[in-house]
Coordinates of C-alpha atoms in Angstrom, one line a residue:
Chain A
D184 CA -15.5 -7.5 -11.6
G185 CA -14.0 -3.8 -11.1
G186 CA -10.4 -3.9 -10.2
I187 CA -7.3 -2.3 -11.3
T188 CA -4.8 -3.7 -14.2
Q189 CA -1.0 -3.0 -14.1
S190 CA 1.0 -4.3 -16.8
P191 CA 3.8 -5.3 -17.9
K192 CA 4.1 -7.8 -14.9
Y193 CA 7.8 -7.8 -15.2
L194 CA 9.9 -5.8 -16.9
F195 CA 13.5 -5.5 -18.0
R196 CA 15.2 -2.0 -18.6
K197 CA 18.2 -1.2 -20.5
E198 CA 20.9 1.4 -19.2
G199 CA 19.8 5.4 -20.6
Q200 CA 16.0 3.8 -21.5
N201 CA 12.4 5.0 -20.4
V202 CA 9.9 2.4 -19.8
T203 CA 6.3 3.9 -18.8
L204 CA 4.7 1.4 -17.2
S205 CA 0.8 0.5 -17.4
C206 CA -2.7 1.1 -14.5
E207 CA -6.0 0.5 -16.0
Q208 CA -8.6 0.6 -13.0
N209 CA -12.3 0.0 -14.0
L210 CA -14.0 0.7 -10.6
N211 CA -15.1 4.8 -11.4
H212 CA -12.1 6.4 -8.8
D213 CA -11.2 9.6 -8.8
A214 CA -7.8 9.4 -7.2
M215 CA -5.3 7.5 -7.9
Y216 CA -1.4 6.4 -7.2
W217 CA 2.2 4.9 -7.8
Y218 CA 4.0 3.3 -4.8
R219 CA 7.6 2.3 -4.9
Q220 CA 8.4 -1.0 -2.8
D221 CA 11.9 -2.0 -1.7
P222 CA 12.6 -5.0 0.8
G223 CA 12.3 -3.5 4.1
Q224 CA 11.1 0.1 3.5
G225 CA 7.4 -0.2 2.7
L226 CA 5.7 1.7 0.1
R227 CA 6.6 5.3 -1.0
L228 CA 4.2 7.1 -2.5
I229 CA 5.7 8.9 -6.1
Y230 CA 2.9 10.2 -8.0
Y231 CA -0.3 10.5 -7.1
S232 CA -4.0 12.4 -9.1
Q233 CA -7.2 13.2 -7.8
I234 CA -8.5 14.5 -11.0
V235 CA -8.4 14.4 -14.8
N236 CA -4.6 15.7 -15.9
D237 CA -4.0 16.7 -12.5
F238 CA -1.5 15.3 -10.9
Q239 CA 0.9 15.7 -7.6
K240 CA 4.1 15.0 -6.7
G241 CA 5.2 12.5 -3.5
D242 CA 7.5 11.6 -1.4
I243 CA 10.1 10.3 -4.5
A244 CA 9.3 11.8 -7.6
E245 CA 12.4 12.4 -9.3
G246 CA 13.4 10.7 -11.9
Y247 CA 9.5 9.4 -12.5
S248 CA 6.6 11.3 -14.6
V249 CA 3.3 10.7 -14.8
S250 CA 0.1 11.9 -16.9
R251 CA -3.7 11.5 -16.2
E252 CA -5.6 12.0 -19.5
K253 CA -8.8 9.7 -18.9
K254 CA -10.0 8.1 -15.4
E255 CA -9.4 5.3 -16.1
S256 CA -5.4 5.4 -16.9
F257 CA -2.4 7.0 -14.9
P258 CA 0.5 5.5 -16.7
L259 CA 4.2 5.7 -14.9
T260 CA 7.2 6.5 -16.8
V261 CA 10.4 5.5 -15.3
T262 CA 13.2 7.8 -16.9
S263 CA 16.6 7.0 -17.5
A264 CA 17.1 10.2 -14.9
Q265 CA 16.1 7.5 -11.7
K266 CA 19.7 6.2 -11.2
N267 CA 18.5 3.2 -9.3
P268 CA 15.0 1.7 -10.5
T269 CA 15.0 -1.7 -9.6
A270 CA 11.7 -2.3 -7.7
F271 CA 8.3 -3.3 -7.3
Y272 CA 5.9 -0.9 -8.6
L273 CA 2.5 -0.6 -7.3
C274 CA -0.5 1.0 -8.5
A275 CA -3.7 2.1 -6.5
S276 CA -7.1 4.2 -6.8
S277 CA -9.9 5.3 -4.8
T278 CA -12.8 7.4 -4.2
L279 CA -12.4 10.6 -2.9
G280 CA -13.3 12.3 0.5
G281 CA -13.6 10.6 4.0
R282 CA -10.5 8.9 3.7
Q283 CA -10.9 6.1 1.7
P284 CA -8.7 2.7 1.7
Q285 CA -7.4 2.3 -1.5
H286 CA -7.0 -0.4 -3.9
F287 CA -4.2 -1.9 -5.4
G288 CA -3.4 -3.4 -8.8
D289 CA -1.0 -6.6 -8.6
G290 CA 2.5 -4.8 -9.2
T291 CA 5.0 -4.4 -11.9
R292 CA 8.7 -6.1 -10.7
L293 CA 10.8 -3.8 -13.0
S294 CA 14.6 -5.1 -13.0
I295 CA 17.7 -3.5 -15.3
L296 CA 19.6 -5.2 -17.3
Chain B
A198 CA 4.0 15.0 11.2
Q199 CA 2.1 11.7 11.1
S200 CA 3.9 7.9 10.9
V201 CA 3.4 4.6 11.6
T202 CA 5.8 2.3 12.9
Q203 CA 5.3 -1.6 13.2
L204 CA 7.3 -3.2 15.5
G205 CA 9.1 -6.0 14.6
S206 CA 10.1 -6.7 10.7
H207 CA 9.6 -10.1 11.3
V208 CA 7.1 -12.9 13.5
S209 CA 7.2 -16.3 13.3
V210 CA 4.2 -18.2 15.7
S211 CA 3.0 -21.7 15.2
E212 CA 0.2 -23.4 13.4
G213 CA -3.1 -22.6 15.2
A214 CA -1.3 -19.8 18.0
L215 CA -2.4 -16.2 18.1
V216 CA -1.2 -13.7 15.7
L217 CA 0.0 -10.3 17.5
L218 CA 1.2 -7.7 15.1
R219 CA 1.6 -4.2 16.3
C220 CA 1.2 -0.9 14.9
N221 CA 2.2 2.3 17.0
Y222 CA 0.4 5.8 15.0
S223 CA 0.9 9.7 15.3
S224 CA -1.2 12.2 14.4
S225 CA -2.1 15.7 14.4
V226 CA -5.6 14.5 13.8
P227 CA -8.1 11.6 14.4
P228 CA -6.6 9.0 12.4
Y229 CA -8.5 6.9 9.6
L230 CA -6.0 3.5 10.5
F231 CA -6.2 0.4 7.8
W232 CA -4.3 -2.9 7.7
Y233 CA -3.2 -4.9 4.2
V234 CA -2.0 -7.6 3.2
Q235 CA 0.3 -8.4 0.8
Y236 CA 1.1 -12.0 -0.6
P237 CA 4.7 -12.6 -2.8
N238 CA 4.5 -11.3 -5.6
Q239 CA 1.0 -10.0 -5.2
G240 CA -0.6 -5.9 -5.0
L241 CA -2.0 -5.3 -0.8
Q242 CA -5.3 -6.8 0.1
L243 CA -7.4 -4.3 2.5
L244 CA -8.3 -6.7 6.2
L245 CA -9.8 -4.0 7.9
K246 CA -10.0 -0.1 8.7
Y247 CA -10.9 1.8 11.5
T248 CA -13.1 4.9 11.2
S249 CA -13.7 5.9 14.0
A250 CA -17.1 4.2 14.3
A251 CA -16.0 1.8 17.0
T252 CA -12.8 1.0 18.4
L253 CA -13.1 -2.7 18.2
V254 CA -12.7 -3.7 14.0
K255 CA -13.2 -6.7 12.3
G256 CA -11.7 -7.8 9.3
I257 CA -11.6 -10.5 6.9
N258 CA -10.1 -14.2 7.8
D259 CA -10.7 -13.5 11.5
F260 CA -8.6 -10.9 11.7
E261 CA -9.1 -7.9 13.6
A262 CA -7.8 -4.7 15.1
E263 CA -8.7 -2.6 18.5
F264 CA -8.0 1.1 17.9
K265 CA -6.2 2.3 21.1
K266 CA -6.3 6.0 21.6
S267 CA -4.4 6.6 25.2
E268 CA -1.8 4.3 23.8
T269 CA -1.7 5.1 19.9
S270 CA -1.8 1.9 19.0
F271 CA -3.8 -0.5 16.4
H272 CA -2.5 -3.7 16.7
L273 CA -3.7 -6.5 14.5
T274 CA -4.4 -9.9 15.9
K275 CA -5.8 -13.3 15.3
P276 CA -6.9 -16.5 17.4
S277 CA -5.5 -18.7 15.4
A278 CA -2.5 -19.0 12.9
H279 CA -3.1 -20.6 9.5
M280 CA -0.6 -21.7 6.8
S281 CA -2.4 -19.3 4.5
D282 CA -1.8 -16.7 6.4
A283 CA 2.0 -16.2 6.2
A284 CA 2.3 -12.8 4.1
E285 CA 3.8 -9.4 4.8
Y286 CA 1.6 -7.1 6.8
F287 CA 1.0 -3.4 6.6
C288 CA -0.4 -0.9 8.7
A289 CA -1.3 2.8 7.2
V290 CA -3.1 5.6 8.2
S291 CA -5.2 8.2 6.5
P292 CA -4.0 11.3 8.3
S293 CA -6.4 13.9 5.6
N294 CA -9.0 14.1 3.0
T295 CA -6.6 14.0 0.1
G296 CA -6.4 10.2 -0.1
K297 CA -2.8 9.6 1.0
L298 CA -1.9 7.1 3.5
I299 CA 1.3 6.3 5.6
F300 CA 2.6 3.6 5.4
G301 CA 4.7 1.2 7.9
Q302 CA 7.7 -0.7 7.0
G303 CA 6.2 -4.1 7.0
T304 CA 6.0 -7.0 9.1
T305 CA 6.4 -10.7 7.4
L306 CA 4.4 -13.4 9.7
Q307 CA 6.2 -16.6 9.0
V308 CA 3.5 -19.5 9.9
K309 CA 5.1 -22.9 11.5
P310 CA 3.2 -26.1 11.3

């Protein structure tokens, strides 16, 4: 079955360390998204990409970076510049055009040691 | 600017009772609207979507929502709550063809036996 795979499920980061969250999809979707979820704040968009080798900042991009070298993959790096990285991170994908619904992975929970 | 407001961060109902989760939107263009459900430590699953074809939209698990343009609302209902409906529910609006979604803050549904 097609879907979105996020790994790892749980991730721990030390102070000053960069960590990378993986997101892979086999839905043949052009667009991919990264969200951050904090209790009571809904989902906030970090970055999104509509095509390989191109991506745009979302509402809270500071302290994060992404790449889109392959259509299937959209990894997110949480850098040491992100001072409050503890959160639940969700990756999503969708087709383009016509405002299609997004399909979500099961998330990665990042905590600081 | 487009926005989504979910009235009530927590809703509690008894098993078998009507479920009503409220969502109001603001959009400068005809909106596409979505309801998602999230179980603990999982991603979001699409319940239903409104894309202007019909004002009453039926989704999975007997959920439905009615689009009311005059009230700028898209409330989610279910005639009879099950224990398995306990989860967090998100309303979202798609304001453009970029594929981006704007999410409400979420409503946690508690179902009491």
